[in-house]
Amino acid sequence: MARRERVVRMSVEQPLWRALTAYRVLTMGYAVLLCVFGWRHYERHWVAVAYLAVMCVWTLATLPQVANAVSCTRRFLAADLTIALTGILLTPLADEQVRSMDGSTLPSIWTAGAVLAYAIKGGWRWAGLASSLVAVANVVERGHPTRDTLHNVLLVWVASIAIGYVVEVARASERTLARALEIEAATRERERLARDIHDSVLQVLAMVQRRGTALGGEAAELGRMAGEQEVALRTLVAGGLIRTSYVSEDESEGAVVRLVEEPEQPESASDDIDLRTLLAPRAGARVTLADPGAPVPLPAPAARELAAAVGAALDNVRVHAGAAARAWILVEDWGDEVIVTVRDDGPGIPEGRLAQAEGEGRMGVALSIRGRLRDLGGTAELISVPGQGTEVELKVPRAPRAPGEQRGKAGAK
């Protein structure tokens, strides 16, 4: 089954475009109401009616243009601002007393919508340019700058530049978050592949190296080559040469993170598997399995990952505790969580050895065990005393069972 691609879109400015759309419609209605209530003050009614008709038709017809950054083109912005400036300059023609009475212009606060579109589209620099043109038009319309005119111009200028700056900061934060998601996705994929490779290829190469060295002759050369390939493969996995996501930028949707996901398992994630059936093959002459005697159901992905972590712990016993070491697997079902403990009677782990192994790129405990449990929301605790063996406790949480359902606990053997 082919891999699936999950697309995560992040656009902090999209809500701003929706708000701008609503603002343009509301301020259009406000400008019309101002004209209706101030109808008796107009000397040339036809000028006001003609302009407001054009403004209303333009506003409603261009609603899709302010839906996102792609639709809001430079040509549209120029035309929109031109209509706003024209309305300001036509105001004295419709109402000759507006200069002396310091009244509202024909477009009123609808003009700010054109300036805000510049701010959202191009940032604070575009906003500064548009608001400056509006300021010049207002001064020309008044004939002489008044206190209220300067106050309104300054308010539009500061507000538009501030919004433009916030949009630029939001876009930068959006890109940073997208990069962080990309890094996180790549890291998780590397860890998943590292676990799988550790549980198969690396273990085989390490075994070939040890056996070849012990046999000597041509086998020793094969062992040396296997050791070199093991180091190269560890370096490849740890170096992060696997890219599982990438970031692109879509003007209409902001930053876009495309995550490549593994194909789904044939069984549904809601299907339960009895954990005992996955752990039973691990039992043998030197591995004792103690389970509750009743099914231990877990969702299929969680059960497989937990069983794989147990397998990784047993691999560590065989590799580091010696062929004569014995191991015990204890399964406990507590309803809200499942605990699996793997204990051995080997020589134990010297203090500081785990940190040293991680530094050398040996990922058995770090990824094959702890990484798997972390992805399941569980924990992995390792207790080792030199000369007294090692104990690994794996805990996986799950939803509580229905009341009355039996839960079991295996006795220690």
mmCIF file of C-alpha atoms in Angstrom:
data_model
loop_
_atom_site.group_PDB
_atom_site.id
_atom_site.type_symbol
_atom_site.label_atom_id
_atom_site.label_comp_id
_atom_site.label_asym_id
_atom_site.label_seq_id
_atom_site.Cartn_x
_atom_site.Cartn_y
_atom_site.Cartn_z
ATOM 1 C CA MET A 1 0.000 0.000 0.000
ATOM 2 C CA ALA A 2 1.379 3.397 -0.982
ATOM 3 C CA ARG A 3 2.237 5.980 1.591
ATOM 4 C CA ARG A 4 -0.285 8.705 2.313
ATOM 5 C CA GLU A 5 0.483 12.397 2.500
ATOM 6 C CA ARG A 6 -1.112 14.450 5.248
ATOM 7 C CA VAL A 7 -1.209 18.191 4.649
ATOM 8 C CA VAL A 8 -1.223 20.587 7.590
ATOM 9 C CA ARG A 9 -2.133 24.137 6.657
ATOM 10 C CA MET A 10 -1.466 27.046 8.954
ATOM 11 C CA SER A 11 -2.670 30.520 8.041
ATOM 12 C CA VAL A 12 -2.905 33.107 10.780
ATOM 13 C CA GLU A 13 -3.925 35.779 8.273
ATOM 14 C CA GLN A 14 -6.952 33.949 6.876
ATOM 15 C CA PRO A 15 -9.173 35.155 9.761
ATOM 16 C CA LEU A 16 -8.024 38.699 8.957
ATOM 17 C CA TRP A 17 -9.315 38.375 5.399
ATOM 18 C CA ARG A 18 -12.671 37.156 6.678
ATOM 19 C CA ALA A 19 -12.812 40.074 9.103
ATOM 20 C CA LEU A 20 -11.940 42.495 6.302
ATOM 21 C CA THR A 21 -14.777 41.108 4.177
ATOM 22 C CA ALA A 22 -17.261 41.732 6.988
ATOM 23 C CA TYR A 23 -15.779 45.172 7.654
ATOM 24 C CA ARG A 24 -16.235 46.284 4.040
ATOM 25 C CA VAL A 25 -19.891 45.224 3.996
ATOM 26 C CA LEU A 26 -20.700 46.846 7.339
ATOM 27 C CA THR A 27 -18.946 50.119 6.534
ATOM 28 C CA MET A 28 -20.692 50.209 3.148
ATOM 29 C CA GLY A 29 -24.008 50.128 4.972
ATOM 30 C CA TYR A 30 -22.773 52.755 7.403
ATOM 31 C CA ALA A 31 -21.807 55.121 4.574
ATOM 32 C CA VAL A 32 -25.253 54.697 2.992
ATOM 33 C CA LEU A 33 -26.974 55.455 6.316
ATOM 34 C CA LEU A 34 -24.887 58.605 6.768
ATOM 35 C CA CYS A 35 -25.983 59.743 3.330
ATOM 36 C CA VAL A 36 -29.655 59.041 4.116
ATOM 37 C CA PHE A 37 -29.615 60.896 7.443
ATOM 38 C CA GLY A 38 -27.650 63.818 5.989
ATOM 39 C CA TRP A 39 -29.658 63.973 2.770
ATOM 40 C CA ARG A 40 -30.854 67.534 3.295
ATOM 41 C CA HIS A 41 -27.293 68.845 3.545
ATOM 42 C CA TYR A 42 -26.305 67.770 0.039
ATOM 43 C CA GLU A 43 -26.420 70.416 -2.692
ATOM 44 C CA ARG A 44 -25.904 67.883 -5.470
ATOM 45 C CA HIS A 45 -27.731 64.723 -4.495
ATOM 46 C CA TRP A 46 -26.997 62.992 -7.755
ATOM 47 C CA VAL A 47 -23.241 63.053 -7.023
ATOM 48 C CA ALA A 48 -23.717 61.309 -3.689
ATOM 49 C CA VAL A 49 -26.185 58.787 -5.094
ATOM 50 C CA ALA A 50 -24.007 57.970 -8.095
ATOM 51 C CA TYR A 51 -20.867 57.490 -6.020
ATOM 52 C CA LEU A 52 -22.531 55.414 -3.309
ATOM 53 C CA ALA A 53 -24.169 53.233 -5.980
ATOM 54 C CA VAL A 54 -20.779 52.563 -7.544
ATOM 55 C CA MET A 55 -19.237 51.932 -4.132
ATOM 56 C CA CYS A 56 -21.971 49.443 -3.125
ATOM 57 C CA VAL A 57 -21.813 47.552 -6.425
ATOM 58 C CA TRP A 58 -18.016 47.447 -6.241
ATOM 59 C CA THR A 59 -18.034 46.226 -2.620
ATOM 60 C CA LEU A 60 -20.509 43.412 -3.196
ATOM 61 C CA ALA A 61 -19.038 42.364 -6.547
ATOM 62 C CA THR A 62 -15.494 42.158 -5.189
ATOM 63 C CA LEU A 63 -16.164 40.186 -2.014
ATOM 64 C CA PRO A 64 -14.317 37.156 -3.477
ATOM 65 C CA GLN A 65 -11.327 39.423 -4.110
ATOM 66 C CA VAL A 66 -10.765 39.904 -0.385
ATOM 67 C CA ALA A 67 -11.225 36.233 0.481
ATOM 68 C CA ASN A 68 -7.468 35.543 0.557
ATOM 69 C CA ALA A 69 -4.116 36.937 -0.454
ATOM 70 C CA VAL A 70 -4.121 35.288 -3.886
ATOM 71 C CA SER A 71 -7.425 36.828 -4.963
ATOM 72 C CA CYS A 72 -6.449 40.223 -3.584
ATOM 73 C CA THR A 73 -4.160 41.219 -6.457
ATOM 74 C CA ARG A 74 -2.213 44.438 -6.830
ATOM 75 C CA ARG A 75 -4.534 45.552 -9.611
ATOM 76 C CA PHE A 76 -7.538 45.120 -7.341
ATOM 77 C CA LEU A 77 -5.837 46.983 -4.507
ATOM 78 C CA ALA A 78 -5.034 49.904 -6.806
ATOM 79 C CA ALA A 79 -8.610 50.057 -8.122
ATOM 80 C CA ASP A 80 -10.079 49.756 -4.617
ATOM 81 C CA LEU A 81 -7.932 52.573 -3.256
ATOM 82 C CA THR A 82 -8.718 54.698 -6.304
ATOM 83 C CA ILE A 83 -12.460 54.383 -5.623
ATOM 84 C CA ALA A 84 -11.905 55.350 -1.987
ATOM 85 C CA LEU A 85 -9.783 58.387 -2.904
ATOM 86 C CA THR A 86 -12.296 59.428 -5.561
ATOM 87 C CA GLY A 87 -15.077 59.359 -2.985
ATOM 88 C CA ILE A 88 -13.065 61.601 -0.660
ATOM 89 C CA LEU A 89 -12.321 64.131 -3.408
ATOM 90 C CA LEU A 90 -15.942 64.134 -4.657
ATOM 91 C CA THR A 91 -17.333 64.994 -1.230
ATOM 92 C CA PRO A 92 -17.067 68.833 -1.612
ATOM 93 C CA LEU A 93 -18.824 68.568 -4.985
ATOM 94 C CA ALA A 94 -21.817 66.873 -3.344
ATOM 95 C CA ASP A 95 -21.760 68.895 -0.131
ATOM 96 C CA GLU A 96 -20.155 72.321 -0.324
ATOM 97 C CA GLN A 97 -20.551 72.939 3.403
ATOM 98 C CA VAL A 98 -18.548 69.870 4.397
ATOM 99 C CA ARG A 99 -15.319 71.888 4.542
ATOM 100 C CA SER A 100 -16.647 74.439 6.967
ATOM 101 C CA MET A 101 -18.657 71.951 9.051
ATOM 102 C CA ASP A 102 -15.895 69.310 9.126
ATOM 103 C CA GLY A 103 -18.397 66.590 8.209
ATOM 104 C CA SER A 104 -17.897 63.038 6.996
ATOM 105 C CA THR A 105 -16.692 62.189 3.494
ATOM 106 C CA LEU A 106 -18.860 60.172 1.111
ATOM 107 C CA PRO A 107 -17.104 56.824 1.715
ATOM 108 C CA SER A 108 -16.627 57.626 5.414
ATOM 109 C CA ILE A 109 -14.807 54.815 7.252
ATOM 110 C CA TRP A 110 -15.208 52.504 4.238
ATOM 111 C CA THR A 111 -11.920 54.027 3.082
ATOM 112 C CA ALA A 112 -10.096 52.263 5.915
ATOM 113 C CA GLY A 113 -11.026 48.903 4.384
ATOM 114 C CA ALA A 114 -8.943 49.678 1.294
ATOM 115 C CA VAL A 115 -5.989 50.627 3.519
ATOM 116 C CA LEU A 116 -6.363 47.490 5.651
ATOM 117 C CA ALA A 117 -6.325 45.349 2.522
ATOM 118 C CA TYR A 118 -2.915 46.836 1.715
ATOM 119 C CA ALA A 119 -1.747 46.081 5.265
ATOM 120 C CA ILE A 120 -2.825 42.432 5.207
ATOM 121 C CA LYS A 121 -1.525 41.849 1.702
ATOM 122 C CA GLY A 122 1.846 43.587 1.837
ATOM 123 C CA GLY A 123 2.672 44.412 5.434
ATOM 124 C CA TRP A 124 3.378 47.716 7.115
ATOM 125 C CA ARG A 125 5.190 49.315 4.166
ATOM 126 C CA TRP A 126 2.218 48.871 1.850
ATOM 127 C CA ALA A 127 -0.054 50.091 4.639
ATOM 128 C CA GLY A 128 2.076 53.211 5.098
ATOM 129 C CA LEU A 129 1.863 54.016 1.386
ATOM 130 C CA ALA A 130 -1.931 53.583 1.187
ATOM 131 C CA SER A 131 -2.644 55.517 4.382
ATOM 132 C CA SER A 132 -0.383 58.350 3.233
ATOM 133 C CA LEU A 133 -2.357 58.679 -0.013
ATOM 134 C CA VAL A 134 -5.590 58.750 1.999
ATOM 135 C CA ALA A 135 -4.093 61.467 4.225
ATOM 136 C CA VAL A 136 -3.190 63.592 1.204
ATOM 137 C CA ALA A 137 -6.696 63.170 -0.254
ATOM 138 C CA ASN A 138 -8.301 64.222 3.033
ATOM 139 C CA VAL A 139 -6.139 67.329 3.275
ATOM 140 C CA VAL A 140 -6.964 68.254 -0.325
ATOM 141 C CA GLU A 141 -10.677 67.647 0.284
ATOM 142 C CA ARG A 142 -10.727 69.897 3.340
ATOM 143 C CA GLY A 143 -8.729 72.649 1.708
ATOM 144 C CA HIS A 144 -6.939 73.217 4.978
ATOM 145 C CA PRO A 145 -6.020 70.681 7.685
ATOM 146 C CA THR A 146 -8.202 70.769 10.784
ATOM 147 C CA ARG A 147 -7.685 69.098 14.119
ATOM 148 C CA ASP A 148 -10.321 66.427 13.436
ATOM 149 C CA THR A 149 -8.881 65.766 9.993
ATOM 150 C CA LEU A 150 -5.387 65.318 11.362
ATOM 151 C CA HIS A 151 -6.754 63.119 14.143
ATOM 152 C CA ASN A 152 -8.579 60.823 11.718
ATOM 153 C CA VAL A 153 -5.652 60.652 9.316
ATOM 154 C CA LEU A 154 -3.199 59.831 12.093
ATOM 155 C CA LEU A 155 -5.535 57.139 13.463
ATOM 156 C CA VAL A 156 -5.821 55.386 10.087
ATOM 157 C CA TRP A 157 -2.094 55.703 9.480
ATOM 158 C CA VAL A 158 -1.047 54.234 12.857
ATOM 159 C CA ALA A 159 -3.696 51.483 12.859
ATOM 160 C CA SER A 160 -2.905 50.282 9.333
ATOM 161 C CA ILE A 161 0.848 50.245 9.886
ATOM 162 C CA ALA A 162 0.401 48.397 13.195
ATOM 163 C CA ILE A 163 -1.803 45.763 11.563
ATOM 164 C CA GLY A 164 0.660 45.402 8.698
ATOM 165 C CA TYR A 165 3.508 44.864 11.151
ATOM 166 C CA VAL A 166 1.501 42.273 13.118
ATOM 167 C CA VAL A 167 0.764 40.414 9.884
ATOM 168 C CA GLU A 168 4.464 40.285 9.028
ATOM 169 C CA VAL A 169 5.352 38.989 12.506
ATOM 170 C CA ALA A 170 2.571 36.395 12.281
ATOM 171 C CA ARG A 171 3.860 35.177 8.928
ATOM 172 C CA ALA A 172 7.378 34.815 10.310
ATOM 173 C CA SER A 173 6.040 32.868 13.311
ATOM 174 C CA GLU A 174 3.991 30.721 10.958
ATOM 175 C CA ARG A 175 7.078 29.769 8.974
ATOM 176 C CA THR A 176 9.006 29.020 12.162
ATOM 177 C CA LEU A 177 6.231 26.748 13.424
ATOM 178 C CA ALA A 178 6.081 24.993 10.068
ATOM 179 C CA ARG A 179 9.814 24.312 10.199
ATOM 180 C CA ALA A 180 9.476 22.982 13.744
ATOM 181 C CA LEU A 181 6.725 20.593 12.614
ATOM 182 C CA GLU A 182 8.919 19.479 9.750
ATOM 183 C CA ILE A 183 11.825 18.743 12.075
ATOM 184 C CA GLU A 184 9.574 16.904 14.528
ATOM 185 C CA ALA A 185 8.054 14.769 11.775
ATOM 186 C CA ALA A 186 11.481 13.924 10.357
ATOM 187 C CA THR A 187 12.802 13.049 13.823
ATOM 188 C CA ARG A 188 9.887 10.726 14.558
ATOM 189 C CA GLU A 189 10.319 8.975 11.226
ATOM 190 C CA ARG A 190 14.039 8.521 11.805
ATOM 191 C CA GLU A 191 13.345 7.064 15.237
ATOM 192 C CA ARG A 192 10.756 4.676 13.810
ATOM 193 C CA LEU A 193 13.122 3.490 11.102
ATOM 194 C CA ALA A 194 15.965 3.277 13.601
ATOM 195 C CA ARG A 195 13.881 0.994 15.826
ATOM 196 C CA ASP A 196 12.959 -1.271 12.944
ATOM 197 C CA ILE A 197 16.526 -1.381 11.645
ATOM 198 C CA HIS A 198 17.910 -2.026 15.129
ATOM 199 C CA ASP A 199 15.511 -4.904 15.643
ATOM 200 C CA SER A 200 16.521 -6.585 12.378
ATOM 201 C CA VAL A 201 19.452 -5.478 10.253
ATOM 202 C CA LEU A 202 21.770 -4.117 12.951
ATOM 203 C CA GLN A 203 21.249 -7.149 15.182
ATOM 204 C CA VAL A 204 22.129 -9.498 12.311
ATOM 205 C CA LEU A 205 25.204 -7.484 11.321
ATOM 206 C CA ALA A 206 26.412 -7.412 14.932
ATOM 207 C CA MET A 207 25.923 -11.177 15.227
ATOM 208 C CA VAL A 208 27.824 -11.796 11.964
ATOM 209 C CA GLN A 209 30.665 -9.612 13.192
ATOM 210 C CA ARG A 210 30.954 -11.483 16.508
ATOM 211 C CA ARG A 211 30.673 -14.939 14.972
ATOM 212 C CA GLY A 212 33.086 -14.104 12.188
ATOM 213 C CA THR A 213 35.682 -12.804 14.605
ATOM 214 C CA ALA A 214 35.316 -15.934 16.740
ATOM 215 C CA LEU A 215 35.673 -18.321 13.758
ATOM 216 C CA GLY A 216 38.684 -16.536 12.256
ATOM 217 C CA GLY A 217 40.024 -16.955 8.716
ATOM 218 C CA GLU A 218 37.756 -15.822 5.898
ATOM 219 C CA ALA A 219 34.886 -15.604 8.340
ATOM 220 C CA ALA A 220 36.824 -12.949 10.259
ATOM 221 C CA GLU A 221 37.027 -10.836 7.095
ATOM 222 C CA LEU A 222 33.291 -11.185 6.603
ATOM 223 C CA GLY A 223 32.811 -10.194 10.214
ATOM 224 C CA ARG A 224 34.971 -7.117 9.713
ATOM 225 C CA MET A 225 32.937 -6.105 6.645
ATOM 226 C CA ALA A 226 29.702 -6.637 8.557
ATOM 227 C CA GLY A 227 31.021 -4.401 11.325
ATOM 228 C CA GLU A 228 31.835 -1.649 8.844
ATOM 229 C CA GLN A 229 28.344 -1.860 7.347
ATOM 230 C CA GLU A 230 26.820 -1.748 10.812
ATOM 231 C CA VAL A 231 28.673 1.487 11.596
ATOM 232 C CA ALA A 232 27.706 2.989 8.213
ATOM 233 C CA LEU A 233 24.056 2.099 8.708
ATOM 234 C CA ARG A 234 24.000 3.545 12.221
ATOM 235 C CA THR A 235 25.513 6.753 10.877
ATOM 236 C CA LEU A 236 22.948 6.925 8.087
ATOM 237 C CA VAL A 237 20.023 6.540 10.478
ATOM 238 C CA ALA A 238 21.409 8.848 13.161
ATOM 239 C CA GLY A 239 22.417 11.466 10.595
ATOM 240 C CA GLY A 240 18.863 12.112 9.530
ATOM 241 C CA LEU A 241 19.278 11.577 5.791
ATOM 242 C CA ILE A 242 15.644 10.526 5.540
ATOM 243 C CA ARG A 243 13.279 13.363 4.698
ATOM 244 C CA THR A 244 9.644 12.653 5.479
ATOM 245 C CA SER A 245 8.127 16.106 5.318
ATOM 246 C CA TYR A 246 8.615 19.399 3.595
ATOM 247 C CA VAL A 247 7.341 22.933 3.931
ATOM 248 C CA SER A 248 5.953 25.109 1.185
ATOM 249 C CA GLU A 249 4.173 28.421 1.226
ATOM 250 C CA ASP A 250 0.793 29.008 -0.350
ATOM 251 C CA GLU A 251 -0.356 32.610 -0.418
ATOM 252 C CA SER A 252 -3.979 31.546 -0.054
ATOM 253 C CA GLU A 253 -3.371 29.200 2.874
ATOM 254 C CA GLY A 254 -0.153 30.323 4.523
ATOM 255 C CA ALA A 255 2.596 27.863 5.414
ATOM 256 C CA VAL A 256 1.888 24.280 4.372
ATOM 257 C CA VAL A 257 3.570 21.255 5.955
ATOM 258 C CA ARG A 258 3.281 18.019 4.006
ATOM 259 C CA LEU A 259 3.878 14.966 6.178
ATOM 260 C CA VAL A 260 4.478 11.575 4.564
ATOM 261 C CA GLU A 261 2.739 8.934 6.615
ATOM 262 C CA GLU A 262 3.238 5.219 6.700
ATOM 263 C CA PRO A 263 0.488 3.068 5.138
ATOM 264 C CA GLU A 264 -2.185 2.037 7.575
ATOM 265 C CA GLN A 265 -2.226 -1.435 9.015
ATOM 266 C CA PRO A 266 -4.824 -3.770 7.501
ATOM 267 C CA GLU A 267 -6.602 -3.993 10.821
ATOM 268 C CA SER A 268 -8.409 -1.029 12.282
ATOM 269 C CA ALA A 269 -6.749 0.852 15.114
ATOM 270 C CA SER A 270 -9.827 0.102 17.186
ATOM 271 C CA ASP A 271 -9.370 -3.689 16.799
ATOM 272 C CA ASP A 272 -7.913 -5.320 19.906
ATOM 273 C CA ILE A 273 -5.245 -7.992 19.973
ATOM 274 C CA ASP A 274 -4.509 -10.269 22.906
ATOM 275 C CA LEU A 275 -1.029 -9.238 23.985
ATOM 276 C CA ARG A 276 -0.350 -12.782 25.200
ATOM 277 C CA THR A 277 -0.472 -14.140 21.636
ATOM 278 C CA LEU A 278 2.318 -11.772 20.610
ATOM 279 C CA LEU A 279 4.485 -12.526 23.649
ATOM 280 C CA ALA A 280 3.988 -16.305 23.680
ATOM 281 C CA PRO A 281 6.579 -16.943 20.910
ATOM 282 C CA ARG A 282 9.165 -15.141 23.054
ATOM 283 C CA ALA A 283 9.030 -17.856 25.711
ATOM 284 C CA GLY A 284 11.619 -20.613 25.542
ATOM 285 C CA ALA A 285 14.111 -22.668 27.474
ATOM 286 C CA ARG A 286 15.687 -19.599 29.055
ATOM 287 C CA VAL A 287 12.745 -17.191 28.834
ATOM 288 C CA THR A 288 9.775 -17.673 31.175
ATOM 289 C CA LEU A 289 6.474 -15.954 30.443
ATOM 290 C CA ALA A 290 3.997 -15.255 33.257
ATOM 291 C CA ASP A 291 0.651 -13.809 32.175
ATOM 292 C CA PRO A 292 -2.747 -13.294 33.875
ATOM 293 C CA GLY A 293 -4.336 -16.381 32.323
ATOM 294 C CA ALA A 294 -7.026 -14.178 30.774
ATOM 295 C CA PRO A 295 -6.856 -12.163 27.544
ATOM 296 C CA VAL A 296 -4.946 -8.892 27.716
ATOM 297 C CA PRO A 297 -6.576 -6.891 24.901
ATOM 298 C CA LEU A 298 -4.821 -3.852 23.477
ATOM 299 C CA PRO A 299 -5.353 -1.893 20.247
ATOM 300 C CA ALA A 300 -3.429 -3.597 17.460
ATOM 301 C CA PRO A 301 -0.784 -0.861 16.941
ATOM 302 C CA ALA A 302 -0.127 -0.533 20.684
ATOM 303 C CA ALA A 303 0.085 -4.307 21.175
ATOM 304 C CA ARG A 304 2.573 -4.723 18.320
ATOM 305 C CA GLU A 305 4.763 -1.858 19.508
ATOM 306 C CA LEU A 306 4.757 -3.165 23.094
ATOM 307 C CA ALA A 307 5.656 -6.672 21.893
ATOM 308 C CA ALA A 308 8.469 -5.211 19.777
ATOM 309 C CA ALA A 309 9.802 -3.338 22.824
ATOM 310 C CA VAL A 310 9.771 -6.596 24.804
ATOM 311 C CA GLY A 311 11.657 -8.248 21.932
ATOM 312 C CA ALA A 312 14.251 -5.474 22.001
ATOM 313 C CA ALA A 313 14.702 -5.962 25.749
ATOM 314 C CA LEU A 314 15.211 -9.724 25.263
ATOM 315 C CA ASP A 315 17.708 -9.027 22.461
ATOM 316 C CA ASN A 316 19.694 -6.922 24.910
ATOM 317 C CA VAL A 317 19.643 -9.808 27.376
ATOM 318 C CA ARG A 318 21.028 -12.238 24.780
ATOM 319 C CA VAL A 319 23.660 -9.797 23.538
ATOM 320 C CA HIS A 320 24.883 -8.307 26.811
ATOM 321 C CA ALA A 321 24.017 -10.840 29.539
ATOM 322 C CA GLY A 322 25.474 -13.869 27.793
ATOM 323 C CA ALA A 323 24.041 -17.079 26.361
ATOM 324 C CA ALA A 324 23.591 -18.638 29.799
ATOM 325 C CA ALA A 325 21.462 -15.797 31.181
ATOM 326 C CA ARG A 326 17.814 -16.429 31.991
ATOM 327 C CA ALA A 327 14.964 -13.956 31.507
ATOM 328 C CA TRP A 328 11.433 -13.611 32.873
ATOM 329 C CA ILE A 329 8.490 -11.771 31.291
ATOM 330 C CA LEU A 330 5.737 -10.687 33.671
ATOM 331 C CA VAL A 331 2.456 -9.358 32.223
ATOM 332 C CA GLU A 332 0.074 -7.383 34.452
ATOM 333 C CA ASP A 333 -3.321 -6.049 33.365
ATOM 334 C CA TRP A 334 -4.579 -3.247 35.615
ATOM 335 C CA GLY A 335 -7.509 -2.172 33.463
ATOM 336 C CA ASP A 336 -6.378 1.392 32.847
ATOM 337 C CA GLU A 337 -2.855 0.303 31.957
ATOM 338 C CA VAL A 338 -0.826 -2.753 30.993
ATOM 339 C CA ILE A 339 2.559 -3.366 32.586
ATOM 340 C CA VAL A 340 5.120 -5.748 31.140
ATOM 341 C CA THR A 341 8.306 -6.378 33.108
ATOM 342 C CA VAL A 342 11.372 -8.051 31.588
ATOM 343 C CA ARG A 343 13.968 -9.221 34.144
ATOM 344 C CA ASP A 344 17.189 -11.161 33.715
ATOM 345 C CA ASP A 345 19.867 -12.636 35.974
ATOM 346 C CA GLY A 346 22.796 -11.274 33.984
ATOM 347 C CA PRO A 347 25.712 -9.166 35.225
ATOM 348 C CA GLY A 348 23.719 -5.916 35.075
ATOM 349 C CA ILE A 349 24.630 -2.654 33.388
ATOM 350 C CA PRO A 350 27.567 -0.612 34.669
ATOM 351 C CA GLU A 351 26.734 2.925 35.711
ATOM 352 C CA GLY A 352 26.929 5.371 32.802
ATOM 353 C CA ARG A 353 26.951 2.640 30.164
ATOM 354 C CA LEU A 354 23.536 3.580 28.723
ATOM 355 C CA ALA A 355 24.549 7.189 28.172
ATOM 356 C CA GLN A 356 27.781 6.030 26.573
ATOM 357 C CA ALA A 357 25.899 3.660 24.256
ATOM 358 C CA GLU A 358 23.574 6.442 23.105
ATOM 359 C CA GLY A 359 26.595 8.606 22.419
ATOM 360 C CA GLU A 360 28.079 5.842 20.276
ATOM 361 C CA GLY A 361 24.855 5.574 18.260
ATOM 362 C CA ARG A 362 23.712 2.277 19.794
ATOM 363 C CA MET A 363 19.979 2.753 20.014
ATOM 364 C CA GLY A 364 18.592 -0.398 21.610
ATOM 365 C CA VAL A 365 17.296 1.137 24.849
ATOM 366 C CA ALA A 366 16.990 4.709 23.605
ATOM 367 C CA LEU A 367 14.843 4.009 20.556
ATOM 368 C CA SER A 368 13.731 0.396 20.357
ATOM 369 C CA ILE A 369 12.382 0.474 23.910
ATOM 370 C CA ARG A 370 11.905 4.009 25.219
ATOM 371 C CA GLY A 371 11.027 5.437 21.807
ATOM 372 C CA ARG A 372 8.277 2.909 21.235
ATOM 373 C CA LEU A 373 6.741 3.459 24.665
ATOM 374 C CA ARG A 374 6.913 7.239 24.312
ATOM 375 C CA ASP A 375 4.984 7.073 21.033
ATOM 376 C CA LEU A 376 2.283 5.075 22.833
ATOM 377 C CA GLY A 377 2.065 7.569 25.668
ATOM 378 C CA GLY A 378 3.690 5.100 28.043
ATOM 379 C CA THR A 379 6.957 4.873 29.947
ATOM 380 C CA ALA A 380 9.945 2.558 30.123
ATOM 381 C CA GLU A 381 11.948 2.330 33.346
ATOM 382 C CA LEU A 382 15.221 0.456 33.546
ATOM 383 C CA ILE A 383 16.672 -0.689 36.864
ATOM 384 C CA SER A 384 20.055 -2.401 36.901
ATOM 385 C CA VAL A 385 22.429 -3.256 39.701
ATOM 386 C CA PRO A 386 25.869 -4.582 38.716
ATOM 387 C CA GLY A 387 26.006 -8.279 39.521
ATOM 388 C CA GLN A 388 22.250 -8.562 40.163
ATOM 389 C CA GLY A 389 20.729 -8.416 36.679
ATOM 390 C CA THR A 390 18.539 -5.879 34.913
ATOM 391 C CA GLU A 391 14.815 -5.130 35.043
ATOM 392 C CA VAL A 392 12.877 -3.206 32.382
ATOM 393 C CA GLU A 393 9.334 -2.101 33.265
ATOM 394 C CA LEU A 394 7.114 -1.127 30.328
ATOM 395 C CA LYS A 395 3.827 0.697 31.006
ATOM 396 C CA VAL A 396 1.172 1.388 28.354
ATOM 397 C CA PRO A 397 -1.975 3.372 29.321
ATOM 398 C CA ARG A 398 -5.385 2.704 27.844
ATOM 399 C CA ALA A 399 -8.993 3.744 28.411
ATOM 400 C CA PRO A 400 -10.530 2.287 31.579
ATOM 401 C CA ARG A 401 -12.676 -0.810 31.145
ATOM 402 C CA ALA A 402 -16.388 -0.928 31.796
ATOM 403 C CA PRO A 403 -17.417 -1.501 35.446
ATOM 404 C CA GLY A 404 -17.555 -5.129 36.443
ATOM 405 C CA GLU A 405 -15.052 -6.282 33.841
ATOM 406 C CA GLN A 406 -12.460 -8.562 35.397
ATOM 407 C CA ARG A 407 -8.843 -7.626 35.449
ATOM 408 C CA GLY A 408 -6.047 -9.999 36.230
ATOM 409 C CA LYS A 409 -2.551 -9.972 37.484
ATOM 410 C CA ALA A 410 0.069 -12.641 36.906
ATOM 411 C CA GLY A 411 1.899 -13.957 39.848
ATOM 412 C CA ALA A 412 5.657 -13.720 39.887
ATOM 413 C CA LYS A 413 7.509 -16.860 39.082
#
